[in-house]
PDB file of C-alpha atoms and ligand atoms in Angstrom:
ATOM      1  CA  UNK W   1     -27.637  14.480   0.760  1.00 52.00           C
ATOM      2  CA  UNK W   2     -25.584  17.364   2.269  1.00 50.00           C
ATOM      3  CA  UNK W   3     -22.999  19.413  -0.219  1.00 58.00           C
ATOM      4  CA  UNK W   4     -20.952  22.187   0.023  1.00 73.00           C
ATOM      5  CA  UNK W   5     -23.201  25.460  -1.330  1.00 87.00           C
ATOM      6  CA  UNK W   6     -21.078  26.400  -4.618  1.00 95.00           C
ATOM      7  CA  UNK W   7     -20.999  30.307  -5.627  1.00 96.00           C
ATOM      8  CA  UNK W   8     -21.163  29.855  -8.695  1.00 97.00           C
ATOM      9  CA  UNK W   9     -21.266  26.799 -11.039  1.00 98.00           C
ATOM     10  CA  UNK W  10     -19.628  26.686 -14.975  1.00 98.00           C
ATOM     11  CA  UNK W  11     -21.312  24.499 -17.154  1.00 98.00           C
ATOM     12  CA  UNK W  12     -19.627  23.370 -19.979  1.00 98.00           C
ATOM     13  CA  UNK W  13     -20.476  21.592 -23.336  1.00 98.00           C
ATOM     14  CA  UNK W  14     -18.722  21.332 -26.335  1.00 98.00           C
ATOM     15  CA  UNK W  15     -18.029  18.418 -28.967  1.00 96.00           C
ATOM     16  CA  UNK W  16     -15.144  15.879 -28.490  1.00 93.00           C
ATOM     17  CA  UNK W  17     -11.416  17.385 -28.974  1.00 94.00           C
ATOM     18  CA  UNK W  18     -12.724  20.705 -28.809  1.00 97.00           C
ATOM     19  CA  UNK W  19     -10.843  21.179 -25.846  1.00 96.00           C
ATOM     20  CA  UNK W  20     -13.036  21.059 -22.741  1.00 97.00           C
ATOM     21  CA  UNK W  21     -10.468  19.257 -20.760  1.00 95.00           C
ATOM     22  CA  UNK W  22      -7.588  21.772 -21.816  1.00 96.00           C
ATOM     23  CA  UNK W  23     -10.048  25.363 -21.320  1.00 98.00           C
ATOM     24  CA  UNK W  24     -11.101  24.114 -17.960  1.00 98.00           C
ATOM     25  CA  UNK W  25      -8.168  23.107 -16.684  1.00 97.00           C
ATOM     26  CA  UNK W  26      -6.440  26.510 -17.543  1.00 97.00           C
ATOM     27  CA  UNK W  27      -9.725  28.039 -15.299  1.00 98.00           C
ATOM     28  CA  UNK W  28      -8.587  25.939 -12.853  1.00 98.00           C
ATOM     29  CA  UNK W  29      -4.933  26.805 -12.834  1.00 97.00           C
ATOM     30  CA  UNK W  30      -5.973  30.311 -12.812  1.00 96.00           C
ATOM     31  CA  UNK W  31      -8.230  30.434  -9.820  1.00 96.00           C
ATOM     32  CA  UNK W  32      -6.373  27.847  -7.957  1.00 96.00           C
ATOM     33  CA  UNK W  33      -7.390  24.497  -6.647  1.00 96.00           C
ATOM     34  CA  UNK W  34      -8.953  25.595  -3.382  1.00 95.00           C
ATOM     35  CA  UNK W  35     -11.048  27.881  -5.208  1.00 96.00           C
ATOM     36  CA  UNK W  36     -12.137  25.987  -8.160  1.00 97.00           C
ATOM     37  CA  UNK W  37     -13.147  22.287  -8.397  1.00 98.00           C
ATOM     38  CA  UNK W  38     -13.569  20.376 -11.996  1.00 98.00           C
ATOM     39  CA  UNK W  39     -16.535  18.004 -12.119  1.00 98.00           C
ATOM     40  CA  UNK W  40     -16.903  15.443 -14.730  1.00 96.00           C
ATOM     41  CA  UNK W  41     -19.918  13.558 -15.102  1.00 97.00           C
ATOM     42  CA  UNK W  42     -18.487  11.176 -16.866  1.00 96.00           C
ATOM     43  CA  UNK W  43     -16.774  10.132 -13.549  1.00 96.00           C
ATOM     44  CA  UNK W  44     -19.365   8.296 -11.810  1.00 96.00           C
ATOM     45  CA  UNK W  45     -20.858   7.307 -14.749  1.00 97.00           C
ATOM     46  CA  UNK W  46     -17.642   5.009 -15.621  1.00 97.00           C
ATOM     47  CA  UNK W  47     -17.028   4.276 -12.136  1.00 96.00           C
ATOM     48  CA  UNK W  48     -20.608   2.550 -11.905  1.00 95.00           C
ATOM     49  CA  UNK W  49     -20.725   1.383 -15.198  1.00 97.00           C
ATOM     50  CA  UNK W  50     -16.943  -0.350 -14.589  1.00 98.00           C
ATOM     51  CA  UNK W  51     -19.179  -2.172 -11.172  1.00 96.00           C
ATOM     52  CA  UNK W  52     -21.685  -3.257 -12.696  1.00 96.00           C
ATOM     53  CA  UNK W  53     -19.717  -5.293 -15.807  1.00 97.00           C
ATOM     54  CA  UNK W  54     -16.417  -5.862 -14.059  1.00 98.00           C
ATOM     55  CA  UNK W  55     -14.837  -3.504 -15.753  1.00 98.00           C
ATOM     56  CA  UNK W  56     -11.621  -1.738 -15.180  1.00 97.00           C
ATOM     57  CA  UNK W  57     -12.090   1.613 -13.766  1.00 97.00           C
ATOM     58  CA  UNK W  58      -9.069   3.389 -14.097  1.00 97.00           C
ATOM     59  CA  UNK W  59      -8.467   1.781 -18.388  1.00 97.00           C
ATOM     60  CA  UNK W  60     -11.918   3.395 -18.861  1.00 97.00           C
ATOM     61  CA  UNK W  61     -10.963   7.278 -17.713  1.00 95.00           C
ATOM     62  CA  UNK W  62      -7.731   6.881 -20.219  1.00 90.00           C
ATOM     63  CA  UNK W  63      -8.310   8.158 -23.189  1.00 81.00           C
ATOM     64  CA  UNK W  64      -7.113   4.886 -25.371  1.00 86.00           C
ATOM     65  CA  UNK W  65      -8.912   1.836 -27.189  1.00 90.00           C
ATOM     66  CA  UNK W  66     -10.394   0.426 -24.191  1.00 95.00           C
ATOM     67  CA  UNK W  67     -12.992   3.406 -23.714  1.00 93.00           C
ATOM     68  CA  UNK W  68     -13.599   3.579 -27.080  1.00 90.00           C
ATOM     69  CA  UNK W  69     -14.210   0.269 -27.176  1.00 94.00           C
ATOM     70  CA  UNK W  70     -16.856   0.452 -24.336  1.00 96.00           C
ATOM     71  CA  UNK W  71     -18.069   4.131 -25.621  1.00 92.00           C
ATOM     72  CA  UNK W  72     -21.471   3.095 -27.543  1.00 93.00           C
ATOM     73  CA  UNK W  73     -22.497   0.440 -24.773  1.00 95.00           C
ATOM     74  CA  UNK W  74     -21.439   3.168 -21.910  1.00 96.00           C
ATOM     75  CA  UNK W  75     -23.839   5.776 -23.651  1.00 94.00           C
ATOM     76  CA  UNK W  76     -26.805   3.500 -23.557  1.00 94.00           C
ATOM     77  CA  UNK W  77     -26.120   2.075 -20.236  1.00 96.00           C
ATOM     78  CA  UNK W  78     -25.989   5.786 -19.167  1.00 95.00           C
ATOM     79  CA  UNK W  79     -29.268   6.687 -20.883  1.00 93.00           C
ATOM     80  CA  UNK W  80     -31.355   3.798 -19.091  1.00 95.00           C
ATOM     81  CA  UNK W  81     -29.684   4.937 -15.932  1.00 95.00           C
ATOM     82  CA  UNK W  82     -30.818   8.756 -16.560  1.00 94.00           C
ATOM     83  CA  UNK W  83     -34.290   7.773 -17.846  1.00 93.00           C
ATOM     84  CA  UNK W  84     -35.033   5.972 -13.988  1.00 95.00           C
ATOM     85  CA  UNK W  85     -33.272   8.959 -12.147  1.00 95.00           C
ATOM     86  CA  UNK W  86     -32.095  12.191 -14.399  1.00 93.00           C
ATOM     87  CA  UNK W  87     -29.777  13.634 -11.267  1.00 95.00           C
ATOM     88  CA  UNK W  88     -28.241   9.967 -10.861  1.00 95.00           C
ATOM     89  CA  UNK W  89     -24.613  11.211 -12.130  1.00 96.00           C
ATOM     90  CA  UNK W  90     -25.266  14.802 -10.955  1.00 97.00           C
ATOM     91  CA  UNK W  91     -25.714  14.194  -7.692  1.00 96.00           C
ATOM     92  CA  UNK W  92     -22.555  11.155  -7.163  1.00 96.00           C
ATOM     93  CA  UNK W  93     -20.241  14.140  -9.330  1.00 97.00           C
ATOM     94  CA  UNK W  94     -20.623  17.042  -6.924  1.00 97.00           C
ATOM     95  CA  UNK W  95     -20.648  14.757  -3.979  1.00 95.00           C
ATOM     96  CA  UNK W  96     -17.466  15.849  -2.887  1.00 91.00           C
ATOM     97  CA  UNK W  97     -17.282  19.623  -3.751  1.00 95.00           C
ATOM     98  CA  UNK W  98     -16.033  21.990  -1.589  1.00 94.00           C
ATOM     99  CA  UNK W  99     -14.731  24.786  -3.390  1.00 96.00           C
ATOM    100  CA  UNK W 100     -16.807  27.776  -4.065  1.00 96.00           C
ATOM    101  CA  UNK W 101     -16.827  27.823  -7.789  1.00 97.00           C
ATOM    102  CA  UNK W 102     -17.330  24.359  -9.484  1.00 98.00           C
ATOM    103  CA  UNK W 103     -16.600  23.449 -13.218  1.00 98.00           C
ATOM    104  CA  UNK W 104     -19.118  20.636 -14.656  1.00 98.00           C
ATOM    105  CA  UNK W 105     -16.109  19.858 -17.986  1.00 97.00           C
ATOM    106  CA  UNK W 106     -18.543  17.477 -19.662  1.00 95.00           C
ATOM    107  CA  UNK W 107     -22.255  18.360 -19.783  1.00 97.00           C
ATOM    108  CA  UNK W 108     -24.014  16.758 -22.775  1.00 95.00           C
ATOM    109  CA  UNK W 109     -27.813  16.154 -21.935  1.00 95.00           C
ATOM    110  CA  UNK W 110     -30.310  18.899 -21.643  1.00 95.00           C
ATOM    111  CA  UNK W 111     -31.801  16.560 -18.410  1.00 94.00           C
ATOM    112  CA  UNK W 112     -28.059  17.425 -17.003  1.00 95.00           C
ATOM    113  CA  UNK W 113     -28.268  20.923 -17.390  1.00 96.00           C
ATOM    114  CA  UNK W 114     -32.152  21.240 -15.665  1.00 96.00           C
ATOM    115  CA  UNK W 115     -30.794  19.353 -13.039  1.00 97.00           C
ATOM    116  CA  UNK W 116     -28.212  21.940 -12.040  1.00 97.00           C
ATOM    117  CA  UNK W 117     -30.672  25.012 -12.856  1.00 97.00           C
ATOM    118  CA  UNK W 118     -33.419  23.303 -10.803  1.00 96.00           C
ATOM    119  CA  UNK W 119     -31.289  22.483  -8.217  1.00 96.00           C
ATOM    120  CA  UNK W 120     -28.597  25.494  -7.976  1.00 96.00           C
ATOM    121  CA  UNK W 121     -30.798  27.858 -10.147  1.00 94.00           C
ATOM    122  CA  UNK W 122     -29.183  30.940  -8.954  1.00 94.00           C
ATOM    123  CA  UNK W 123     -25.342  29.822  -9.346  1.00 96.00           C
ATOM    124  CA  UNK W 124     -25.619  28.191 -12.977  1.00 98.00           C
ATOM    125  CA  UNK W 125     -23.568  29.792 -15.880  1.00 98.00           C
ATOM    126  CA  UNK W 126     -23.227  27.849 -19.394  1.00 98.00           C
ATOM    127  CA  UNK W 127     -20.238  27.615 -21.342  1.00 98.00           C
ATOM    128  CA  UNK W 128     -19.582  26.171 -24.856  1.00 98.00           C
ATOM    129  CA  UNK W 129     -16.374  25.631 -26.071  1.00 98.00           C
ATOM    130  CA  UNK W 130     -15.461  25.232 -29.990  1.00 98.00           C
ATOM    131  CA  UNK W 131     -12.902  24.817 -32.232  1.00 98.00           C
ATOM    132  CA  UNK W 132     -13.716  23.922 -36.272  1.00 98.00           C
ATOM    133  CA  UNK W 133     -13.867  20.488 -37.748  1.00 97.00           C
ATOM    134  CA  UNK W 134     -10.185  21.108 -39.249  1.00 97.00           C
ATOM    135  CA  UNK W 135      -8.722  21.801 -35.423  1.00 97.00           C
ATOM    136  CA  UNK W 136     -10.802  18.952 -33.797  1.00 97.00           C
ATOM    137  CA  UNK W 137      -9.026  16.632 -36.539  1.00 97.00           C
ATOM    138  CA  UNK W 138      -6.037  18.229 -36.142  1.00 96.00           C
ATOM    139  CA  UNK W 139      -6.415  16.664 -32.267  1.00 94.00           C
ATOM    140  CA  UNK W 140      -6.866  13.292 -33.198  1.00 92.00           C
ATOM    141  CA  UNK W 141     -11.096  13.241 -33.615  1.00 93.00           C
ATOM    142  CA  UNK W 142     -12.191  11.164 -36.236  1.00 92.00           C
ATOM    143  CA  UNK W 143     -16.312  11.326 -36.873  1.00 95.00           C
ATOM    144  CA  UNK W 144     -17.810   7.649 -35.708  1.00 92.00           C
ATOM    145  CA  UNK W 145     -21.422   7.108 -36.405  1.00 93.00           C
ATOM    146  CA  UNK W 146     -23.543   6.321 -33.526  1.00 90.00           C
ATOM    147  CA  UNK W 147     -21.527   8.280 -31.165  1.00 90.00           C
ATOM    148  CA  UNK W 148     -21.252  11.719 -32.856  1.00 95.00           C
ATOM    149  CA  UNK W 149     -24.336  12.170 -34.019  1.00 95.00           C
ATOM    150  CA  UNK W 150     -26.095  11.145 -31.408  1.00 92.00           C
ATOM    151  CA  UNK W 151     -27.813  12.767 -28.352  1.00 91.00           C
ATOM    152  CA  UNK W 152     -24.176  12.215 -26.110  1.00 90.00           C
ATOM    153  CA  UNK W 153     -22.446  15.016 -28.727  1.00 95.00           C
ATOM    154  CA  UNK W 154     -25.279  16.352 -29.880  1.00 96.00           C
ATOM    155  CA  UNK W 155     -27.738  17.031 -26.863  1.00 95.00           C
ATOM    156  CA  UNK W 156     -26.884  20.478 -26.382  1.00 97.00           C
ATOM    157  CA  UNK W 157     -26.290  21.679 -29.829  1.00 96.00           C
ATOM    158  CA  UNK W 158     -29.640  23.563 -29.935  1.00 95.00           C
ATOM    159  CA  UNK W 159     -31.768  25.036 -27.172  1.00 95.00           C
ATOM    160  CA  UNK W 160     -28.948  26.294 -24.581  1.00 96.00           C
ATOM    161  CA  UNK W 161     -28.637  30.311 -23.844  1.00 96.00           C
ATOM    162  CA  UNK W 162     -24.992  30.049 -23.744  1.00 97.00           C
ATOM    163  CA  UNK W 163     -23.639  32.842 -21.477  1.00 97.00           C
ATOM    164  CA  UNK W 164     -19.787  32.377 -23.202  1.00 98.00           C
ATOM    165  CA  UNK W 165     -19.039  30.600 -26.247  1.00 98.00           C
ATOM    166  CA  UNK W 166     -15.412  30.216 -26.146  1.00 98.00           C
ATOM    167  CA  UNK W 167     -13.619  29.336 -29.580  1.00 98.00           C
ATOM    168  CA  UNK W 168     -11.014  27.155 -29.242  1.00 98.00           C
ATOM    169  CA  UNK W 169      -9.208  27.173 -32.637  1.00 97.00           C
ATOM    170  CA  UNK W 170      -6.028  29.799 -32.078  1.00 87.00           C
ATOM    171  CA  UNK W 171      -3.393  30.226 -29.429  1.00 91.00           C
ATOM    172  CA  UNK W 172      -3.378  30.697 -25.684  1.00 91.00           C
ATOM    173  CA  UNK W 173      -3.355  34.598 -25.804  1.00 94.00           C
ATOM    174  CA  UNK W 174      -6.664  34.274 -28.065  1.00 94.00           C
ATOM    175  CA  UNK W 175      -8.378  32.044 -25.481  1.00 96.00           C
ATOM    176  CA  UNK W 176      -7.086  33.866 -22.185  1.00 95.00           C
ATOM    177  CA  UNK W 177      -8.622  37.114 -24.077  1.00 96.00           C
ATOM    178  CA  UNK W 178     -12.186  35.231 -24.155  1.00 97.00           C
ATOM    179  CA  UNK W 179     -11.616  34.067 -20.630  1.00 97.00           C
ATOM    180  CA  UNK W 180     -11.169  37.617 -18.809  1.00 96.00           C
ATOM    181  CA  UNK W 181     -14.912  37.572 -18.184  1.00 96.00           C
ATOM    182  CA  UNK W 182     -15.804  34.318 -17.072  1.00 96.00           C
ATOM    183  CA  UNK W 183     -12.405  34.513 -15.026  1.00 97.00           C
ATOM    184  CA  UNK W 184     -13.803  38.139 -13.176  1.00 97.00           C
ATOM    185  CA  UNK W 185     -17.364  36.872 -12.230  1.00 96.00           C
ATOM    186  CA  UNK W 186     -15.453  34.055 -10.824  1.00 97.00           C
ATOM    187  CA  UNK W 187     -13.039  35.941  -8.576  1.00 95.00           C
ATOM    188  CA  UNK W 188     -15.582  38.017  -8.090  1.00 95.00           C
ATOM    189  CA  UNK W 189     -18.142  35.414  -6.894  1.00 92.00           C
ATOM    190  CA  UNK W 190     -15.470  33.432  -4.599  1.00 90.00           C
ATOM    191  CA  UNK W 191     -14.676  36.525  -3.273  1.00 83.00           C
ATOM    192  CA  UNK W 192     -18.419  37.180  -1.727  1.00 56.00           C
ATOM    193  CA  UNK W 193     -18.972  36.364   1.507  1.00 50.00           C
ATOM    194  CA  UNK W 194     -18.154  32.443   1.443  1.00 52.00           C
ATOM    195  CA  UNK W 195     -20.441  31.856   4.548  1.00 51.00           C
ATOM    196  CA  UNK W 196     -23.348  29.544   4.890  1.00 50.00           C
ATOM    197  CA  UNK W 197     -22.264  27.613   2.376  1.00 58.00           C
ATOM    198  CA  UNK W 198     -24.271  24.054   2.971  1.00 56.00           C
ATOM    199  CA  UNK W 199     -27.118  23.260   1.356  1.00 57.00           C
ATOM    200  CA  UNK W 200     -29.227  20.303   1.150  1.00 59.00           C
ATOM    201  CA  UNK W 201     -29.879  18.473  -2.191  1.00 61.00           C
ATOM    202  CA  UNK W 202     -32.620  16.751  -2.909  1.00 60.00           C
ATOM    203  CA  UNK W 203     -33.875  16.071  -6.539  1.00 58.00           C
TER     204      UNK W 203
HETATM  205  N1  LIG F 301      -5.847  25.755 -27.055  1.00 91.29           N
HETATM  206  C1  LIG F 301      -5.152  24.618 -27.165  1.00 91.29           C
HETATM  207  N2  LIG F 301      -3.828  24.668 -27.376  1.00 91.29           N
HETATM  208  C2  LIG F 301      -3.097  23.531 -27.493  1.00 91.29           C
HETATM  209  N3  LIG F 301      -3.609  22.277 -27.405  1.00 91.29           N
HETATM  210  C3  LIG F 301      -4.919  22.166 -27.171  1.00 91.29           C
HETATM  211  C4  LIG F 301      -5.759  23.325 -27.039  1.00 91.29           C
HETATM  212  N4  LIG F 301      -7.019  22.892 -26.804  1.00 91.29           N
HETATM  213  C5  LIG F 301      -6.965  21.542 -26.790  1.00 91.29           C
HETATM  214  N5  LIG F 301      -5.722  21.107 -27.028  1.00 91.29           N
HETATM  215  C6  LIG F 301      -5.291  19.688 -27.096  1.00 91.29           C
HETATM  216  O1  LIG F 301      -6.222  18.972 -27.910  1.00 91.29           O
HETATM  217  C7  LIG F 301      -6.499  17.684 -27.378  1.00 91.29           C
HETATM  218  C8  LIG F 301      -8.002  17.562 -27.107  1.00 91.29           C
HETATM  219  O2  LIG F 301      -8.356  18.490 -26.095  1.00 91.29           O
HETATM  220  P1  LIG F 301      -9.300  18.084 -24.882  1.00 91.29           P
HETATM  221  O3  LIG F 301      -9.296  19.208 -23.924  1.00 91.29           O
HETATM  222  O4  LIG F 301      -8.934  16.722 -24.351  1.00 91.29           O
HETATM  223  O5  LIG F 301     -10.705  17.993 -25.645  1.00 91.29           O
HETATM  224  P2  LIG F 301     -12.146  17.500 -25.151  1.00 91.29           P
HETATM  225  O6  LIG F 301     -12.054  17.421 -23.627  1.00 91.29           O
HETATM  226  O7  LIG F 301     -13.103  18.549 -25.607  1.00 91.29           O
HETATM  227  O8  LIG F 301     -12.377  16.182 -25.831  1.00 91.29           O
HETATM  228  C9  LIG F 301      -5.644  17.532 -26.127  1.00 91.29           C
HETATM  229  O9  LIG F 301      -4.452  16.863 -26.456  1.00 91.29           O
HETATM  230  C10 LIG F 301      -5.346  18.987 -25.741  1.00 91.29           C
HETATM  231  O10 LIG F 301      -4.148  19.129 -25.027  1.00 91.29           O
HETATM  232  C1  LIG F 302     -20.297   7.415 -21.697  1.00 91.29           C
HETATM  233  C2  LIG F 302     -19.726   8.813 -21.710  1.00 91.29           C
HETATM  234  O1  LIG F 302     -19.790   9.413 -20.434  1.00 91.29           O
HETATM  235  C3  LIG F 302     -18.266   8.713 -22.131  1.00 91.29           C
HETATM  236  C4  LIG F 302     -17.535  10.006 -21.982  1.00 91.29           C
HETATM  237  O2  LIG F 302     -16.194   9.820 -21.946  1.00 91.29           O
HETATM  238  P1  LIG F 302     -15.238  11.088 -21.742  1.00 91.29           P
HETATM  239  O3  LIG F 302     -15.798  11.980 -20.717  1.00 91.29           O
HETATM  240  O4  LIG F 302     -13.863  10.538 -21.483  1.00 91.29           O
HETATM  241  O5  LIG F 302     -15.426  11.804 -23.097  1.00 91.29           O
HETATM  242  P2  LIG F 302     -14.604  12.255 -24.334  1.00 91.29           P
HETATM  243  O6  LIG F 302     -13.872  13.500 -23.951  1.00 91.29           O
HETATM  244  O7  LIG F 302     -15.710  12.483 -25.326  1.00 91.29           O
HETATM  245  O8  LIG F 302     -13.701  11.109 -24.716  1.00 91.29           O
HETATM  246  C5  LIG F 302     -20.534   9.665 -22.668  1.00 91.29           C
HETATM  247  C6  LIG F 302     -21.962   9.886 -22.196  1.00 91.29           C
HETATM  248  O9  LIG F 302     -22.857   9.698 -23.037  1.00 91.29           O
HETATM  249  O10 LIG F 302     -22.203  10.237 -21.025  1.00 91.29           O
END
């Protein structure tokens, strides 16, 4: 399979409501569109899932009853898939990358993470982003058993060097302060020679 060679890749985790979706799309807006890509995992993973039981695609990236509905059945069905073939969703979610700096918004397996190191093992950065129970709830979260304390929240709660740990409680000046860093080895990375840039993936 033949990809665009990223420059650097951001990697980030976080529990739900703690505002992956919002941090990473202010990256985004901040390095621009033809600079930065956002990758979600999740992506291919409904898109396949929604094949395989006749689902509808498009209900299941909303974010109302009908994923929740399918959310414990998608997890497993996701797990068996990962267990044959750990870069299965990897691999279909960076398919179409071209930008130099990608954003993975929703890593949540440890066998997600090795796949990027293994495969990219110079480019990989990992983020977390949090924000406290009371903020989360403040968002809408509620806890369900089965889904968040299990390995899809809870995979990368222990054992991951974080490189930035963003917290995700207080108001946009508080967060763009925590972002200056990760925003400067971005510009600075996409601003490196941007040559050469295809690389074959295997794993
Ligand atoms: N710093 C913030 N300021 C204002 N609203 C936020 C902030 N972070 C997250 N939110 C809001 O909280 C909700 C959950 O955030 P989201 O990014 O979807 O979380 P996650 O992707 O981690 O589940 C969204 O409605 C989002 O707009
Ligand atoms: C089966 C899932 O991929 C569903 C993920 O759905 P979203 O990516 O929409 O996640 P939330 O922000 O938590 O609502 C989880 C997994 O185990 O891979």
């Amino acid at each position: 399979m033949s990809t665009t060679n990223p420059l650097l890749i951001l990697i980030f985790s976080g529990k739900r409501k703690s505002g992956k979706d919002y941090v990473t799309d202010l990256i985004q807006k901040r390095l621009g569109a033809e600079v930065c890509c956002i990758l979600r995992l999740s992506g291919p993973l409904k898109e396949q899932y929604a094949k395989e039981h006749g689902l509808d695609y498009s209900e299941l990236l909303g974010a109302g009853k009908y994923k929740e509905h399918y959310r414990a059945d998608m997890i497993q069905w996701g797990e068996r898939k990962r267990e044959q073939d750990p870069g299965f969703f990897c691999r279909l979610a960076i398919r179409e990358a071209r930008q130099p700096v990608w954003i993975i918004s929703d890593a949540r397996r440890m066998s997600d993470l090795q796949w990027f190191w293994r495969e990219f093992p110079q480019h990989c950065r990992c983020v977390r982003v949090e924000a406290s129970v009371r903020t989360r709830l403040q968002r809408g979260w509620t806890f369900t058993p089965g889904i968040d304390d299990a390995e899809s929240e809870c995979g990368l709660d222990q054992g991951v060097q974080f490189d930035w740990i963003i917290n995700n409680d207080g108001d946009d000046n508080v967060l763009n302060e925590q972002l200056r860093g990760l925003l400067a080895l971005a510009k600075e990375k996409s601003g490196d020679n941007m040559d050469q840039r295809t690389v074959t993936v295997n794993g």
